[in-house]
Amino acid sequence: MGFPHPTADVPGIWPHLETEVAAVHLPNDLSRELGRALIGQATKSVGHICATTWIFSADAQYTILVRHKTLQWSTPGGHIEIGETSRQGGLRELEEETGLTQYDVRPVVNGPAFVHVTDLAGSAPHRHWNIGWLYIADMQAPLTSAEGARWYHCDDLPQGPIDLKSSVALLRPLVLQEALGTN
């Protein structure tokens, strides 16, 4: 499929990404389908492999979103470049879009949290297969204004991708479990 830079796409053979998807904390039909596609098995949906970085406050009351030209307000993330893991790609995108680095965030679970998708229409309809990573950050850490990054209360989210609210609802309990030390 390609993008302005070489990206990991499906169908394709990406065993290092398949290993990450196999370790997803909340497996679902999407993670199973993506796992098969990453080892070259047929998939219904061709597309780009992307990483998303879901950032919450320690009390799970707030999440960071960035302004996106087509998705409105979305979690930081983007295409995984060839040779990157989804963790590396997600942290790269996090820094580009928010200014936060790997040193500003703490993982909530060991491995990716879940797989979700963004389907894009238009002249070349395709799917973004998002491998979602979950982190906690200090709300006092400075954010860059380049992508309009800002904290939003989880009960008052702006317009964004169709799965924004359901993804936040799915991930918040994991952050709360981490806060209680039960993860």
Short mmCIF file of C-alpha atoms in Angstrom, two decimals:
data_model
loop_
_atom_site.label_atom_id
_atom_site.label_comp_id
_atom_site.label_asym_id
_atom_site.label_seq_id
_atom_site.Cartn_x
_atom_site.Cartn_y
_atom_site.Cartn_z
CA MET A 1 0.00 0.00 0.00
CA GLY A 2 2.76 2.38 0.92
CA PHE A 3 2.60 5.82 2.46
CA PRO A 4 4.98 8.77 2.19
CA HIS A 5 7.43 6.53 4.07
CA PRO A 6 7.68 2.71 3.99
CA THR A 7 5.05 1.28 6.31
CA ALA A 8 4.14 -2.18 7.53
CA ASP A 9 1.00 -3.21 5.67
CA VAL A 10 -1.27 -6.23 5.45
CA PRO A 11 -1.31 -8.52 3.79
CA GLY A 12 2.33 -9.06 4.61
CA ILE A 13 4.77 -11.08 6.68
CA TRP A 14 5.65 -9.25 9.93
CA PRO A 15 6.56 -11.90 12.56
CA HIS A 16 7.86 -9.33 15.10
CA LEU A 17 4.48 -7.56 15.01
CA GLU A 18 2.62 -10.88 15.17
CA THR A 19 4.53 -11.67 18.37
CA GLU A 20 3.32 -8.39 19.89
CA VAL A 21 -0.28 -8.98 18.79
CA ALA A 22 -0.16 -12.51 20.26
CA ALA A 23 0.64 -10.91 23.63
CA VAL A 24 -2.27 -8.45 23.54
CA HIS A 25 -3.85 -8.03 27.00
CA LEU A 26 -7.47 -7.92 25.78
CA PRO A 27 -7.66 -10.31 22.81
CA ASN A 28 -10.64 -10.02 20.46
CA ASP A 29 -11.69 -11.04 16.95
CA LEU A 30 -9.70 -8.13 15.51
CA SER A 31 -6.48 -9.17 17.25
CA ARG A 32 -6.93 -12.75 16.06
CA GLU A 33 -7.57 -11.64 12.45
CA LEU A 34 -4.62 -9.25 12.52
CA GLY A 35 -2.38 -11.95 14.01
CA ARG A 36 -3.19 -14.24 11.09
CA ALA A 37 -2.68 -11.43 8.55
CA LEU A 38 0.77 -10.65 10.00
CA ILE A 39 1.99 -14.13 9.13
CA GLY A 40 0.68 -13.91 5.57
CA GLN A 41 -2.74 -15.51 5.93
CA ALA A 42 -5.62 -13.93 4.05
CA THR A 43 -7.49 -11.04 5.61
CA LYS A 44 -10.76 -9.38 4.63
CA SER A 45 -9.27 -5.93 5.09
CA VAL A 46 -6.04 -4.73 3.52
CA GLY A 47 -4.44 -1.78 5.21
CA HIS A 48 -1.71 -0.19 7.24
CA ILE A 49 -0.45 -1.42 10.59
CA CYS A 50 -0.57 1.42 13.08
CA ALA A 51 0.20 1.93 16.75
CA THR A 52 -1.90 3.98 19.13
CA THR A 53 -0.75 5.23 22.52
CA TRP A 54 -3.56 5.62 25.00
CA ILE A 55 -2.42 7.95 27.76
CA PHE A 56 -4.39 8.30 31.01
CA SER A 57 -3.92 10.15 34.25
CA ALA A 58 -3.08 7.90 37.21
CA ASP A 59 -6.68 8.14 38.49
CA ALA A 60 -8.08 7.23 35.02
CA GLN A 61 -10.16 10.42 34.96
CA TYR A 62 -8.33 12.07 32.04
CA THR A 63 -6.87 11.01 28.71
CA ILE A 64 -4.68 12.79 26.17
CA LEU A 65 -6.09 13.43 22.70
CA VAL A 66 -4.60 15.17 19.68
CA ARG A 67 -6.31 17.06 16.87
CA HIS A 68 -6.32 14.98 13.68
CA LYS A 69 -7.22 16.38 10.27
CA THR A 70 -9.73 13.62 9.40
CA LEU A 71 -10.46 11.90 12.73
CA GLN A 72 -11.09 15.11 14.72
CA TRP A 73 -9.82 14.35 18.27
CA SER A 74 -7.97 11.06 18.52
CA THR A 75 -5.46 9.20 20.62
CA PRO A 76 -1.82 9.75 19.58
CA GLY A 77 -0.69 7.22 17.01
CA GLY A 78 0.19 6.51 13.43
CA HIS A 79 1.73 4.18 10.88
CA ILE A 80 4.38 1.70 11.93
CA GLU A 81 7.47 2.07 9.80
CA ILE A 82 9.24 -0.97 8.41
CA GLY A 83 11.62 -2.35 11.04
CA GLU A 84 9.75 -0.85 14.01
CA THR A 85 7.82 -2.72 16.63
CA SER A 86 4.38 -1.37 17.44
CA ARG A 87 5.72 -0.22 20.82
CA GLN A 88 8.54 1.73 19.15
CA GLY A 89 6.17 3.20 16.55
CA GLY A 90 3.65 4.19 19.19
CA LEU A 91 6.27 5.91 21.33
CA ARG A 92 7.68 7.69 18.26
CA GLU A 93 4.21 8.94 17.34
CA LEU A 94 3.54 9.93 20.96
CA GLU A 95 6.64 12.13 21.00
CA GLU A 96 5.88 13.64 17.58
CA GLU A 97 2.28 14.46 18.49
CA THR A 98 2.47 15.35 22.20
CA GLY A 99 6.10 15.99 23.11
CA LEU A 100 5.95 13.20 25.72
CA THR A 101 8.71 10.59 25.56
CA GLN A 102 9.08 7.06 26.86
CA TYR A 103 10.50 8.62 30.04
CA ASP A 104 7.28 10.57 30.66
CA VAL A 105 4.96 7.54 30.58
CA ARG A 106 4.58 4.29 32.52
CA PRO A 107 3.08 1.18 30.90
CA VAL A 108 -0.09 -0.18 32.49
CA VAL A 109 0.06 -3.74 31.13
CA ASN A 110 2.90 -5.89 29.82
CA GLY A 111 2.44 -5.71 26.05
CA PRO A 112 -0.21 -4.10 23.88
CA ALA A 113 -3.59 -3.55 25.52
CA PHE A 114 -5.84 -4.30 22.54
CA VAL A 115 -6.33 -4.10 18.77
CA HIS A 116 -8.85 -1.69 17.27
CA VAL A 117 -9.45 -0.44 13.74
CA THR A 118 -10.16 2.73 11.81
CA ASP A 119 -11.79 2.18 8.43
CA LEU A 120 -11.14 4.91 5.88
CA ALA A 121 -13.34 5.51 2.86
CA GLY A 122 -12.52 7.54 -0.22
CA SER A 123 -10.78 6.77 -3.49
CA ALA A 124 -8.65 4.05 -1.86
CA PRO A 125 -10.68 2.59 1.03
CA HIS A 126 -8.56 0.73 3.54
CA ARG A 127 -8.23 -0.16 7.19
CA HIS A 128 -5.84 1.06 9.84
CA TRP A 129 -5.10 -1.90 12.08
CA ASN A 130 -4.27 -0.18 15.38
CA ILE A 131 -2.19 -1.97 18.00
CA GLY A 132 -3.07 -0.03 21.14
CA TRP A 133 -0.59 0.52 23.98
CA LEU A 134 -1.72 1.80 27.38
CA TYR A 135 0.26 4.21 29.55
CA ILE A 136 -0.09 6.53 32.53
CA ALA A 137 1.42 10.02 32.48
CA ASP A 138 1.70 12.92 34.90
CA MET A 139 -0.81 15.59 33.95
CA GLN A 140 1.79 18.25 34.78
CA ALA A 141 4.18 17.05 32.06
CA PRO A 142 4.31 19.71 29.34
CA LEU A 143 2.56 18.94 26.05
CA THR A 144 3.55 20.35 22.68
CA SER A 145 1.01 22.41 20.79
CA ALA A 146 2.09 21.06 17.39
CA GLU A 147 -0.83 18.62 17.17
CA GLY A 148 -3.05 20.41 19.67
CA ALA A 149 -2.42 17.75 22.33
CA ARG A 150 -4.47 18.21 25.46
CA TRP A 151 -6.03 16.38 28.38
CA TYR A 152 -9.76 15.61 28.26
CA HIS A 153 -11.95 14.35 31.07
CA CYS A 154 -13.04 10.82 30.17
CA ASP A 155 -16.70 11.68 30.84
CA ASP A 156 -16.58 14.66 28.46
CA LEU A 157 -14.79 13.51 25.30
CA PRO A 158 -14.91 15.58 22.09
CA GLN A 159 -15.88 14.31 18.63
CA GLY A 160 -13.45 11.69 17.35
CA PRO A 161 -13.23 8.23 15.83
CA ILE A 162 -16.30 6.04 16.20
CA ASP A 163 -14.58 3.83 18.80
CA LEU A 164 -13.11 6.65 20.95
CA LYS A 165 -15.64 6.46 23.79
CA SER A 166 -15.85 2.66 23.81
CA SER A 167 -12.05 2.34 23.80
CA VAL A 168 -11.71 4.76 26.72
CA ALA A 169 -14.41 2.81 28.59
CA LEU A 170 -12.56 -0.46 27.90
CA LEU A 171 -9.15 0.84 29.01
CA ARG A 172 -10.04 2.90 32.10
CA PRO A 173 -10.58 -0.16 34.34
CA LEU A 174 -7.07 -1.41 33.48
CA VAL A 175 -5.62 1.92 34.63
CA LEU A 176 -7.65 1.73 37.84
CA GLN A 177 -6.44 -1.84 38.45
CA GLU A 178 -2.86 -0.59 38.02
CA ALA A 179 -3.53 2.20 40.52
CA LEU A 180 -4.79 -0.39 43.02
CA GLY A 181 -1.86 -2.70 42.28
CA THR A 182 -4.07 -5.55 41.05
CA ASN A 183 -2.74 -5.78 37.49
#
